C-alpha positions as protocol buffer text, in pm:
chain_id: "A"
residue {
  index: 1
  type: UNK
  ca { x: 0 y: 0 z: 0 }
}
residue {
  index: 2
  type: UNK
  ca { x: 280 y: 257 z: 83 }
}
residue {
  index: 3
  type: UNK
  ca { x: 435 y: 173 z: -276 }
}
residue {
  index: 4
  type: UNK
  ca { x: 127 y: 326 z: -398 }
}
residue {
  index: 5
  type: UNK
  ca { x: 189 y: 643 z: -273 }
}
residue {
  index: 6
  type: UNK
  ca { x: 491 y: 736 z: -475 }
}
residue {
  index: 7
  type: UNK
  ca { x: 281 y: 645 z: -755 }
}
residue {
  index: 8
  type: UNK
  ca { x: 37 y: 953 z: -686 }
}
residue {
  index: 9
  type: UNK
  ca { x: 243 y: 1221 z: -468 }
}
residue {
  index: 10
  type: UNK
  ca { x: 15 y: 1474 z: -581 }
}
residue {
  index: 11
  type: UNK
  ca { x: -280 y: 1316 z: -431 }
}
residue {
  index: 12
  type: UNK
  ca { x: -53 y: 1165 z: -125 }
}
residue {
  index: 13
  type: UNK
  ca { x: 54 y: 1604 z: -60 }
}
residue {
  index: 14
  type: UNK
  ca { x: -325 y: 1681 z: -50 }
}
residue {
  index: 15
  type: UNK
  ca { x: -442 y: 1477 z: 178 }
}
residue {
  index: 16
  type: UNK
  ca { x: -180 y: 1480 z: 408 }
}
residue {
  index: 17
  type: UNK
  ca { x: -227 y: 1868 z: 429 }
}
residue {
  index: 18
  type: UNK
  ca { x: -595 y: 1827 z: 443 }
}
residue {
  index: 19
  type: UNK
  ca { x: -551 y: 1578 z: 748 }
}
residue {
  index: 20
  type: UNK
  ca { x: -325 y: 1777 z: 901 }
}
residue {
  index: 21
  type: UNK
  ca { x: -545 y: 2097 z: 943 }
}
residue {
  index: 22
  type: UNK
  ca { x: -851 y: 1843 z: 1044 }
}
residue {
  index: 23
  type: UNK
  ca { x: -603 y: 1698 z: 1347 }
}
residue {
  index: 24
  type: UNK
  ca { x: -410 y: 2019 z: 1420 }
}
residue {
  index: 25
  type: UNK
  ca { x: -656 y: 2061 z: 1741 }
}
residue {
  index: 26
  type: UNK
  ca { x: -561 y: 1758 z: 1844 }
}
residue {
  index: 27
  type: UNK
  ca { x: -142 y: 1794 z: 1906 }
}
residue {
  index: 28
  type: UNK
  ca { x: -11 y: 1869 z: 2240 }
}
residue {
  index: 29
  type: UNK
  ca { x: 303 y: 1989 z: 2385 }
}
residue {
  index: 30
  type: UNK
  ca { x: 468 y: 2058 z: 1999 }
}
residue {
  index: 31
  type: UNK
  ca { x: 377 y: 1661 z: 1939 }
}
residue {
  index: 32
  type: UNK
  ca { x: 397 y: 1539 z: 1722 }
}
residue {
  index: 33
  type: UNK
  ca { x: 612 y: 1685 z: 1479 }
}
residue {
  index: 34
  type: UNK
  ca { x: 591 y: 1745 z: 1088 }
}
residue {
  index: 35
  type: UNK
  ca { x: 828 y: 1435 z: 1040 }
}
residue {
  index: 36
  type: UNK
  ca { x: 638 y: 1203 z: 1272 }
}
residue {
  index: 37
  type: UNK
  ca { x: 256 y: 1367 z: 1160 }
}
residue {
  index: 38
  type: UNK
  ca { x: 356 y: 1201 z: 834 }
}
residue {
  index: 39
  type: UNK
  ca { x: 530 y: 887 z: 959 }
}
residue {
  index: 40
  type: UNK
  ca { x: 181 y: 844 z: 1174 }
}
residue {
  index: 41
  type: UNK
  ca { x: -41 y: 892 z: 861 }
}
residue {
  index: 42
  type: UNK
  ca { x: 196 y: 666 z: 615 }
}
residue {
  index: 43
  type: UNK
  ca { x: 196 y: 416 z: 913 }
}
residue {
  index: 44
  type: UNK
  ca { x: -172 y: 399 z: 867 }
}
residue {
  index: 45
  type: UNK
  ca { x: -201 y: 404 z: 526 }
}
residue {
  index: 46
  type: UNK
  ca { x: -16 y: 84 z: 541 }
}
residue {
  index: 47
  type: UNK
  ca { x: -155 y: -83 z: 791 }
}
residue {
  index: 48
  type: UNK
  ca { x: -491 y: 58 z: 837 }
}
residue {
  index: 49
  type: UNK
  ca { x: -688 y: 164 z: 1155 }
}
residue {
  index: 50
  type: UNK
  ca { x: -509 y: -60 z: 1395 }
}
residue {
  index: 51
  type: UNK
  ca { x: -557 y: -74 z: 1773 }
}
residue {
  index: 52
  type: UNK
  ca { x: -462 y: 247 z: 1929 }
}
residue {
  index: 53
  type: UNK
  ca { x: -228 y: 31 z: 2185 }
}
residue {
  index: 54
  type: UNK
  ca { x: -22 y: -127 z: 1832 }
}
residue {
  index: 55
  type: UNK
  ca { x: -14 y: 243 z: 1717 }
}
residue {
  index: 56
  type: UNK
  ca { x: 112 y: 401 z: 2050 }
}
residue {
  index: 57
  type: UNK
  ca { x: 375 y: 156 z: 2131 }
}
residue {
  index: 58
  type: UNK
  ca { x: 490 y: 168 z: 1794 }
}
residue {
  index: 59
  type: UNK
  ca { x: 555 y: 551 z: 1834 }
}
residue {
  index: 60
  type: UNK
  ca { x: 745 y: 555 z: 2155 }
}
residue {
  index: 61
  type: UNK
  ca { x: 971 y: 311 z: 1971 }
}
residue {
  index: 62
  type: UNK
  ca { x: 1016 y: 542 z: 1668 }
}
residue {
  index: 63
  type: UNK
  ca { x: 1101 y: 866 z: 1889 }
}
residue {
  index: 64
  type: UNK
  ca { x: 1310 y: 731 z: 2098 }
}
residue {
  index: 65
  type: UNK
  ca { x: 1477 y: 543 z: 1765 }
}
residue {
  index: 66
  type: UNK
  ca { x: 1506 y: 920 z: 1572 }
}
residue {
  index: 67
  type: UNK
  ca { x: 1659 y: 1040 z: 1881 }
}
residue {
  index: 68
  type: UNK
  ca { x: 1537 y: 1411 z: 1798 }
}
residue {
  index: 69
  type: UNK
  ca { x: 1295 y: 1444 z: 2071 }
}
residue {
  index: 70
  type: UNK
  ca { x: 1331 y: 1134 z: 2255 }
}
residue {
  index: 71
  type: UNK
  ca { x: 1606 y: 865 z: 2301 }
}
residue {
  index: 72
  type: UNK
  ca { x: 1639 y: 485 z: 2493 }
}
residue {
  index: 73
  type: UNK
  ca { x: 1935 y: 662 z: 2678 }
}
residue {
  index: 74
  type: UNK
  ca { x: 1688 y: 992 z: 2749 }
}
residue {
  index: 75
  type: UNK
  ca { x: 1346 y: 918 z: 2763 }
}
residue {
  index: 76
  type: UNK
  ca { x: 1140 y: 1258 z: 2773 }
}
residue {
  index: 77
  type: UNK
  ca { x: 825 y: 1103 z: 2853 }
}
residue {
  index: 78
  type: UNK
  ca { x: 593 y: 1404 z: 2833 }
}
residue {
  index: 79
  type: UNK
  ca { x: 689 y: 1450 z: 2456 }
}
residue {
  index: 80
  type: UNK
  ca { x: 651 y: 1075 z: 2403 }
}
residue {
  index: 81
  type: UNK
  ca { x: 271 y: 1063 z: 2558 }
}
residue {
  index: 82
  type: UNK
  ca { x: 196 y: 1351 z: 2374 }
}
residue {
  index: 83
  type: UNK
  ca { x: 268 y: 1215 z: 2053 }
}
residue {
  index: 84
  type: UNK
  ca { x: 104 y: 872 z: 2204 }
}
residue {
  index: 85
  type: UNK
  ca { x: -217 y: 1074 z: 2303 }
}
residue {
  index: 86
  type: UNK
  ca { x: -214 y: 1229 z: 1940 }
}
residue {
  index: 87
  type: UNK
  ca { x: -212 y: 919 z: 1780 }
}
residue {
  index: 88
  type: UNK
  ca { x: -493 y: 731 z: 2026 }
}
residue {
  index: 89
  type: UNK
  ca { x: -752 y: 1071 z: 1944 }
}
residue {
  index: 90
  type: UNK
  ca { x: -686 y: 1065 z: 1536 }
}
residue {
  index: 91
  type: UNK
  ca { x: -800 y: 723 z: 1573 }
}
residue {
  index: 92
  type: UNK
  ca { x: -1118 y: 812 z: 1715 }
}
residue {
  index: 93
  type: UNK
  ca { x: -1157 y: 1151 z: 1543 }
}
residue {
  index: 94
  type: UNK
  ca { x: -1453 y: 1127 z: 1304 }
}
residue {
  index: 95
  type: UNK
  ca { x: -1385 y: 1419 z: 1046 }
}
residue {
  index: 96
  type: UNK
  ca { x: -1029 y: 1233 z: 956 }
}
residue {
  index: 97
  type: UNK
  ca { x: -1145 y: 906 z: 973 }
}
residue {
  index: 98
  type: UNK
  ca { x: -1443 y: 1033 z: 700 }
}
residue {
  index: 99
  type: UNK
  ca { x: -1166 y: 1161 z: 477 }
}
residue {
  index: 100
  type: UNK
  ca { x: -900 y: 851 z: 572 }
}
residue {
  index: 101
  type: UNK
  ca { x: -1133 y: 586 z: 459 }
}
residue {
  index: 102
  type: UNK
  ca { x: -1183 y: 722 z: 175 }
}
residue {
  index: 103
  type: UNK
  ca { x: -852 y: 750 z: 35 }
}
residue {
  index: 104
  type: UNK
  ca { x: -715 y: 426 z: 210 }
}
residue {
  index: 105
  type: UNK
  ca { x: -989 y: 211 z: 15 }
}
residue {
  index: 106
  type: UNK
  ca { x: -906 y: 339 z: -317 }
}
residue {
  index: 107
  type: UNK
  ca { x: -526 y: 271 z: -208 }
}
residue {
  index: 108
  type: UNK
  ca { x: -564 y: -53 z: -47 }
}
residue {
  index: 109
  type: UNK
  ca { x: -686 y: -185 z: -409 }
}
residue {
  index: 110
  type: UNK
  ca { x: -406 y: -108 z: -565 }
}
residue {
  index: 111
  type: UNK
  ca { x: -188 y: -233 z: -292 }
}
residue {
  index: 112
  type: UNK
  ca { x: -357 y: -584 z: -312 }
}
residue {
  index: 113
  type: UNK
  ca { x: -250 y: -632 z: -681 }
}
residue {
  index: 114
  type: UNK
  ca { x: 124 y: -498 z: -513 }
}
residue {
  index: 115
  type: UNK
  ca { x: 102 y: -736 z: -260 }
}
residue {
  index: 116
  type: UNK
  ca { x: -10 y: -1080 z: -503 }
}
residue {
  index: 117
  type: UNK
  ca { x: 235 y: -885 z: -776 }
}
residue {
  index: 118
  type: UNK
  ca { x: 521 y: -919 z: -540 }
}
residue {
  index: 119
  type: UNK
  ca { x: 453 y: -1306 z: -472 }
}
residue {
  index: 120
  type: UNK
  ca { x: 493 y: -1395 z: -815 }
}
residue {
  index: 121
  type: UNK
  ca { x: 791 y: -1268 z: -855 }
}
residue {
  index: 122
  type: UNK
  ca { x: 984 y: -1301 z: -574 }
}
residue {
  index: 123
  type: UNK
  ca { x: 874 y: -1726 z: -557 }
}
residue {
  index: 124
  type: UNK
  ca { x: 951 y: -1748 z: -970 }
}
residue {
  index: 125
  type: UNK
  ca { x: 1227 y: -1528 z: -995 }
}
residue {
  index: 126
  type: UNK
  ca { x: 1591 y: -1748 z: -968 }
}
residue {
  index: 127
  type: UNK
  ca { x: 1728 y: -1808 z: -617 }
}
residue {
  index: 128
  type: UNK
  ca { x: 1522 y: -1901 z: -292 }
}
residue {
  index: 129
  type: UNK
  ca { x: 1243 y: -1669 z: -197 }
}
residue {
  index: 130
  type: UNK
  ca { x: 1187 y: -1563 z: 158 }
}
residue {
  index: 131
  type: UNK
  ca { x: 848 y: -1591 z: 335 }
}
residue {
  index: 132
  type: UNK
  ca { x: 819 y: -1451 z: 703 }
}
residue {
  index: 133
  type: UNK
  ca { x: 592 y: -1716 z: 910 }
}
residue {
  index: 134
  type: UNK
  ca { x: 270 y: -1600 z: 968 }
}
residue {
  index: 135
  type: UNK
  ca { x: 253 y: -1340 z: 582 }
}
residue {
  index: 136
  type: UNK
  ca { x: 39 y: -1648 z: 417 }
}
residue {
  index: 137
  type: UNK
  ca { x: -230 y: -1412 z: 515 }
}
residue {
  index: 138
  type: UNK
  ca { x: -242 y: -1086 z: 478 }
}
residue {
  index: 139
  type: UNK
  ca { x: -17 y: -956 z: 748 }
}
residue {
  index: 140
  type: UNK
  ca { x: -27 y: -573 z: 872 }
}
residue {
  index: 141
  type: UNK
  ca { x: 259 y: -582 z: 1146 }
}
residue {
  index: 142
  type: UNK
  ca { x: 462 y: -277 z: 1270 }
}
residue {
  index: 143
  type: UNK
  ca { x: 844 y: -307 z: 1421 }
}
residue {
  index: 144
  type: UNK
  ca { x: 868 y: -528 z: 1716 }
}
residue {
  index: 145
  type: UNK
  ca { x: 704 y: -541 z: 1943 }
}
residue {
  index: 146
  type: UNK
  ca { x: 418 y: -572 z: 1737 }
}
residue {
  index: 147
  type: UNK
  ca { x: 543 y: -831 z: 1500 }
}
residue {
  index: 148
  type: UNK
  ca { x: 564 y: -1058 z: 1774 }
}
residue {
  index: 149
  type: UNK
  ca { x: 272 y: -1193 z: 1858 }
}
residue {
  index: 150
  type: UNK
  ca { x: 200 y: -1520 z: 1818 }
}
residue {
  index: 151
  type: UNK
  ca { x: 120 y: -1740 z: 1435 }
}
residue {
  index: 152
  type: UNK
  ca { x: -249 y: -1839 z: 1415 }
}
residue {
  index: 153
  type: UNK
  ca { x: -87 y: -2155 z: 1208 }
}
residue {
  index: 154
  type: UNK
  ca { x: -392 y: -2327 z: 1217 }
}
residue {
  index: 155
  type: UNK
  ca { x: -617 y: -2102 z: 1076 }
}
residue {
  index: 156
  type: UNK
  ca { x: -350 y: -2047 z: 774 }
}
residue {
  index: 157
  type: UNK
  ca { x: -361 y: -2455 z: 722 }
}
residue {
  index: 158
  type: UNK
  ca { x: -741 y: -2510 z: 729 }
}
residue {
  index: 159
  type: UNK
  ca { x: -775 y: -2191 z: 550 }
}
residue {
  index: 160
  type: UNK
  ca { x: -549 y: -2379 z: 235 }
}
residue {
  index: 161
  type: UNK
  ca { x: -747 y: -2738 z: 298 }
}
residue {
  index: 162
  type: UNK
  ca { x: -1055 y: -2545 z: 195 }
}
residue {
  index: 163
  type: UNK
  ca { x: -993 y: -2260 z: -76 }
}
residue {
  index: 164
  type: UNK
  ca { x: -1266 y: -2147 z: -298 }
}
residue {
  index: 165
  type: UNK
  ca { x: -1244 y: -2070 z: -663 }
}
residue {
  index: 166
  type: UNK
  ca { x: -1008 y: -1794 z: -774 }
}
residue {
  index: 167
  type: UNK
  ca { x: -1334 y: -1538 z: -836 }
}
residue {
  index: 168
  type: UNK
  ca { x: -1494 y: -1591 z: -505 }
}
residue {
  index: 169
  type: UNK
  ca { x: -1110 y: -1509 z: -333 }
}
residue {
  index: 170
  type: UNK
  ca { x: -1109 y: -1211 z: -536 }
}
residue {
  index: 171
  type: UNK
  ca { x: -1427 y: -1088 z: -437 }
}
residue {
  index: 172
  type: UNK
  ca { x: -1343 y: -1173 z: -40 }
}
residue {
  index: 173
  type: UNK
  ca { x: -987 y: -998 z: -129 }
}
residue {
  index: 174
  type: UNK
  ca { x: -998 y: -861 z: 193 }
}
residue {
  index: 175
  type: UNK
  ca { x: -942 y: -1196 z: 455 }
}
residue {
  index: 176
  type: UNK
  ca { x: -631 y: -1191 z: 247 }
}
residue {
  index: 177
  type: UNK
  ca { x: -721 y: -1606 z: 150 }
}
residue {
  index: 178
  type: UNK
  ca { x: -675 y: -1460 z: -196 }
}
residue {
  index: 179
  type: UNK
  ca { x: -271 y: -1395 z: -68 }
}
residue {
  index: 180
  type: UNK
  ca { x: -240 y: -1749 z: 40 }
}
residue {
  index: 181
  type: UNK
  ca { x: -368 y: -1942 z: -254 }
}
residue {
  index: 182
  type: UNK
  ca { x: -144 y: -1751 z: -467 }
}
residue {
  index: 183
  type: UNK
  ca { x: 133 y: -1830 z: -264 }
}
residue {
  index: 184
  type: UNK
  ca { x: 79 y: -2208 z: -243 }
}
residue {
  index: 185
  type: UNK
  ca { x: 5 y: -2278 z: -621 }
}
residue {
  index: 186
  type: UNK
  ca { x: 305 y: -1993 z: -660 }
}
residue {
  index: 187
  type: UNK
  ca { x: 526 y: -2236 z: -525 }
}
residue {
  index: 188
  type: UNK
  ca { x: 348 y: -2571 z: -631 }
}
residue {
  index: 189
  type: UNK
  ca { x: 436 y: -2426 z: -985 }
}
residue {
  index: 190
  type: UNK
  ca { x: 812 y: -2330 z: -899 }
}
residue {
  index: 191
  type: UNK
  ca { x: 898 y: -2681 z: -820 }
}
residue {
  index: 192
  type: UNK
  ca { x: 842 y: -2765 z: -1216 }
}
residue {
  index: 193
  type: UNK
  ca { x: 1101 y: -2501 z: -1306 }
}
residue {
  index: 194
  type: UNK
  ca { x: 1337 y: -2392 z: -1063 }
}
residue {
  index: 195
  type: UNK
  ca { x: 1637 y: -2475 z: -1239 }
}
residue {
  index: 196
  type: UNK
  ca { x: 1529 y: -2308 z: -1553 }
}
residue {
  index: 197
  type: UNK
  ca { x: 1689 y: -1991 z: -1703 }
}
residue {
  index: 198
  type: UNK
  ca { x: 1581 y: -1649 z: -1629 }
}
residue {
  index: 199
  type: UNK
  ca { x: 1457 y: -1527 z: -2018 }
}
residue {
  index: 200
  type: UNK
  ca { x: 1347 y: -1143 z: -1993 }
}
residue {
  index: 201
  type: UNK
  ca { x: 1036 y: -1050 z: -2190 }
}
residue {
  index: 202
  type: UNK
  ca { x: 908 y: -707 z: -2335 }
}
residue {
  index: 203
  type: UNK
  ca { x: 560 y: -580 z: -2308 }
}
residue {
  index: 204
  type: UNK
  ca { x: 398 y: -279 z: -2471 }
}
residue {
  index: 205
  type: UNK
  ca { x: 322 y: -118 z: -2120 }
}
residue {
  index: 206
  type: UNK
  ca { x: 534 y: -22 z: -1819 }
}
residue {
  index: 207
  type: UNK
  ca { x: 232 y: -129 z: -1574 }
}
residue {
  index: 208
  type: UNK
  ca { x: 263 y: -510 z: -1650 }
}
residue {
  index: 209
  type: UNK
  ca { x: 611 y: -722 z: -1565 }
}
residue {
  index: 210
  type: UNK
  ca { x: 710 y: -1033 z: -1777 }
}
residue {
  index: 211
  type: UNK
  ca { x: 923 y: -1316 z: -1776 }
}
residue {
  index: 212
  type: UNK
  ca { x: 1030 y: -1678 z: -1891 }
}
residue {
  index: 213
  type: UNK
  ca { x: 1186 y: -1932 z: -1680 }
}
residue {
  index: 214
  type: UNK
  ca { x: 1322 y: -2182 z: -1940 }
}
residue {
  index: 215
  type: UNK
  ca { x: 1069 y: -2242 z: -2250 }
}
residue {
  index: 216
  type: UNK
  ca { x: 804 y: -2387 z: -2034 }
}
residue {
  index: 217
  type: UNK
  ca { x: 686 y: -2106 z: -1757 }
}
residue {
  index: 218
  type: UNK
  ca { x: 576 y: -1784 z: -1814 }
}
residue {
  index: 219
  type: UNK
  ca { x: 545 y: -1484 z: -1569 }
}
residue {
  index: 220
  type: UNK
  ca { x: 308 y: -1217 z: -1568 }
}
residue {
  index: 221
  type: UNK
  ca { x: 182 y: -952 z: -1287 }
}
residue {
  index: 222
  type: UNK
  ca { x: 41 y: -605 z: -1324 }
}
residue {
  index: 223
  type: UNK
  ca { x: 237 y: -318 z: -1206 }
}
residue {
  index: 224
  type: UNK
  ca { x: 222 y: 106 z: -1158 }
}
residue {
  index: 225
  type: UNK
  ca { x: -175 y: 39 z: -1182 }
}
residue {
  index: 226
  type: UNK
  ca { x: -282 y: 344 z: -1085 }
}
residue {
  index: 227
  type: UNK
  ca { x: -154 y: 430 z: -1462 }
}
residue {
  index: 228
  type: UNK
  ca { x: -376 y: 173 z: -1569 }
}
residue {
  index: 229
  type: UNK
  ca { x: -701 y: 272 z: -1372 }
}
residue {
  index: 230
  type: UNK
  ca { x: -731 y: 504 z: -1109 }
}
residue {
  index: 231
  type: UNK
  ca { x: -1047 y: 345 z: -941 }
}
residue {
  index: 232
  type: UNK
  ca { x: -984 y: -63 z: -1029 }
}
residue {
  index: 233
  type: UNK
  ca { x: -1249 y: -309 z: -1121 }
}
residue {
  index: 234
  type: UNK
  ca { x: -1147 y: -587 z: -1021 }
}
residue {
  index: 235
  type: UNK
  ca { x: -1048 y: -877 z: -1236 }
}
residue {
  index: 236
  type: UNK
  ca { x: -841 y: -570 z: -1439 }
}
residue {
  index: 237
  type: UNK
  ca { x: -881 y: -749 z: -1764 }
}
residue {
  index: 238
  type: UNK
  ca { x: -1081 y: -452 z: -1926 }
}
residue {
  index: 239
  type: UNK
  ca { x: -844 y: -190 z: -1791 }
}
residue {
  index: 240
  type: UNK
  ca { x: -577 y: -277 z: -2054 }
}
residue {
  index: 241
  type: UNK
  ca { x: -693 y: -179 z: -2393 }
}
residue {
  index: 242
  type: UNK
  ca { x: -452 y: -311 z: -2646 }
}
residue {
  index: 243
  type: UNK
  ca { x: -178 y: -421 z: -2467 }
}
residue {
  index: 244
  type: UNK
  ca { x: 4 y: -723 z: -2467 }
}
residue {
  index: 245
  type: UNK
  ca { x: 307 y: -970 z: -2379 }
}
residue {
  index: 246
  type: UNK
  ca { x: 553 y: -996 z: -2677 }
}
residue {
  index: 247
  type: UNK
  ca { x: 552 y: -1376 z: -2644 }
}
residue {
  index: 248
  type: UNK
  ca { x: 352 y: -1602 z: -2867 }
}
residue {
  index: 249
  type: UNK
  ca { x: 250 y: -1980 z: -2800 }
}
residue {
  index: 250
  type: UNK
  ca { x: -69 y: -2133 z: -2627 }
}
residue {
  index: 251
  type: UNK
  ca { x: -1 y: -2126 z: -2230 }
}
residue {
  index: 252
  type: UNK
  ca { x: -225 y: -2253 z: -1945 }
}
residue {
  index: 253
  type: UNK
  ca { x: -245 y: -2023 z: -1648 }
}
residue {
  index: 254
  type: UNK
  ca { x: -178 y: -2213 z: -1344 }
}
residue {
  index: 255
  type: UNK
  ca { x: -434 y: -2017 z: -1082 }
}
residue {
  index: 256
  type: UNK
  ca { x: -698 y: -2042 z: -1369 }
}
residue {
  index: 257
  type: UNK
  ca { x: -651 y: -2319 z: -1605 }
}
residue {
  index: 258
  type: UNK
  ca { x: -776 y: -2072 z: -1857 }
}
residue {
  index: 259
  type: UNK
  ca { x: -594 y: -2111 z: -2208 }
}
residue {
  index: 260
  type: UNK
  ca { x: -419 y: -1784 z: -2356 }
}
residue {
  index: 261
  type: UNK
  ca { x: -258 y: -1825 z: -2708 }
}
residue {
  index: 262
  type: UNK
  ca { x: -160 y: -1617 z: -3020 }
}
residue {
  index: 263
  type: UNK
  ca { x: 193 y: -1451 z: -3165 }
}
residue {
  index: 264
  type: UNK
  ca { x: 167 y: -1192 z: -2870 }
}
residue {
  index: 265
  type: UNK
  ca { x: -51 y: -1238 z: -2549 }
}
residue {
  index: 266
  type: UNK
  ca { x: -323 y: -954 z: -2494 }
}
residue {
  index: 267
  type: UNK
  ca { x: -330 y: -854 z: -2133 }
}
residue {
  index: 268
  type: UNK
  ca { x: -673 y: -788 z: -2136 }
}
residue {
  index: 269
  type: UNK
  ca { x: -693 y: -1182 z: -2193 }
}
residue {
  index: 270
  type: UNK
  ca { x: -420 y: -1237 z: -1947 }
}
residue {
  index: 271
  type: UNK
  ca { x: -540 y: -1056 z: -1692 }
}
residue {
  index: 272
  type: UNK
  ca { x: -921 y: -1155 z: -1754 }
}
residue {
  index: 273
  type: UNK
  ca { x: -1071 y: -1327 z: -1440 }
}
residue {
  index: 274
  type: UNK
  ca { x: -746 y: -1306 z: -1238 }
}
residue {
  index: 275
  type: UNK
  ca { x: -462 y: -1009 z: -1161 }
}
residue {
  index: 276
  type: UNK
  ca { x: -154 y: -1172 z: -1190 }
}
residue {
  index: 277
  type: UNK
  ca { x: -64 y: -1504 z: -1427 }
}
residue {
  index: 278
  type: UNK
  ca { x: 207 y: -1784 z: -1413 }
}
residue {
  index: 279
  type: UNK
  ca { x: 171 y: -1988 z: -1743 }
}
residue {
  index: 280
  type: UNK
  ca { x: 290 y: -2354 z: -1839 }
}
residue {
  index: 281
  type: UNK
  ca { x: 295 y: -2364 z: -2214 }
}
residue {
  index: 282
  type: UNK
  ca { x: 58 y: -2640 z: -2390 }
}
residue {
  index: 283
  type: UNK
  ca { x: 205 y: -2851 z: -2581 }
}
């Protein structure tokens, strides 16, 4: 979600301005300052309204850590429960949350397709990707201590025993199942070719990524979509016009089964019931 940002810093400066003159009331004792106002608002932008006790201990770590008002050597604790109490009221502060919510759901679209973007690649690209235990799911921890708490493993593994099909987790996006089935046929699909080659691929937009591994798998994810839409539909197969992958050949997407063949791939066909694509070419 915070990638998204630097996608539209136009939009990002506006409402940061207009949520700081909505809040202003609400700071205390020069807290917080213009540097941590924005660190609490891109905070929440990527991990949404969160308990105000995650938020608030998260803080007094991040003073104390910029050492500018606060320090572990020199805690000044008025500062740091001013800036505590600033972030526990903005949470319960109905003008910004009006105006929050609103921005944060267009931006939380766009950082889903991020978030199942960044799966793909990092489990297909060459070498051995890196999961965190408990990210199956959508996961919105902050530094420690709140990325300690304990793995709900057993929700994660009855959660994969009884998946849905791909349209119903895209409509229910949100209880992030969606995350883990991409993950586990992701990696289901790496085992056929993770020894193949790394083969770069060209296509006619900079908002969609390609690549081969070997002649067999094919890689494709979305990318920079607010270029693409600026409110998404989601699947984003209509969004793309008359692009397409400059790679020809009949390949089976692996989340889908849907067939997609011709001398170039159209993303609109690519990208039809389902954001992001792994392909095994049909032989």
């Amino acid at each position: 979600r915070i990638n998204v940002l630097s996608e539209i810093p136009e939009a990002w400066h506006a409402e940061v301005r207009r949520w700081s003159r909505i809040n202003a009331p609400l700071k205390q004792n020069g807290a917080p300052d213009a540097n941590e106002e924005l660190l609490i608002y891109q905070t929440l932008v990527g991990a949404g309204e969160i308990e105000a006790e995650r938020l608030t201990s998260f803080l007094e770590k991040a003073a104390r850590e910029a050492k500018t008002h606060s320090s572990w050597l020199a805690p000044n604790e008025e500062y740091e429960n001013a800036l505590k109490e600033f972030g526990t009221a903005i949470l319960a502060h109905g003008p910004f949350l009006e105006r929050f919510r609103r921005f944060h759901k267009r931006i939380a679209v766009h950082g889903m397709l991020n978030a199942l973007a960044q799966v793909v690649v990092k489990t297909c690209s060459p070498g051995v990707p890196d999961f965190y235990q408990g990210t199956e799911l959508w996961d919105f921890s902050l530094v420690d201590p709140d990325n300690r708490r304990p793995v709900d493993y057993e929700e994660r593994a009855s959660s994969l025993r009884a998946l849905p099909p791909p349209a119903t987790l895209l409509r229910n996006w949100r209880d992030g199942r969606v995350k883990l089935f991409v993950t586990s046929r992701s990696l289901a699909a790496r085992a056929r070719f993770a020894d193949a080659p790394y083969v770069a691929i060209e296509t006619t937009t900079p908002s969609a990524f390609a690549f081969q591994r070997g002649e067999n798998a094919l890689i494709v994810v979305p990318r920079l979509t607010t270029r693409v839409t600026k409110a998404p539909s989601l699947p984003l197969g209509d969004a793309w016009q008359e692009h397409a992958v400059n790679v020809n050949g009949s390949w089976r997407n692996v989340f889908t089964g849907e067939v997609v063949e011709g001398e170039s791939l159209p993303l609109r066909e690519v990208f039809a019931t389902f954001p992001v694509a792994i392909f095994e070419r049909v032989s």
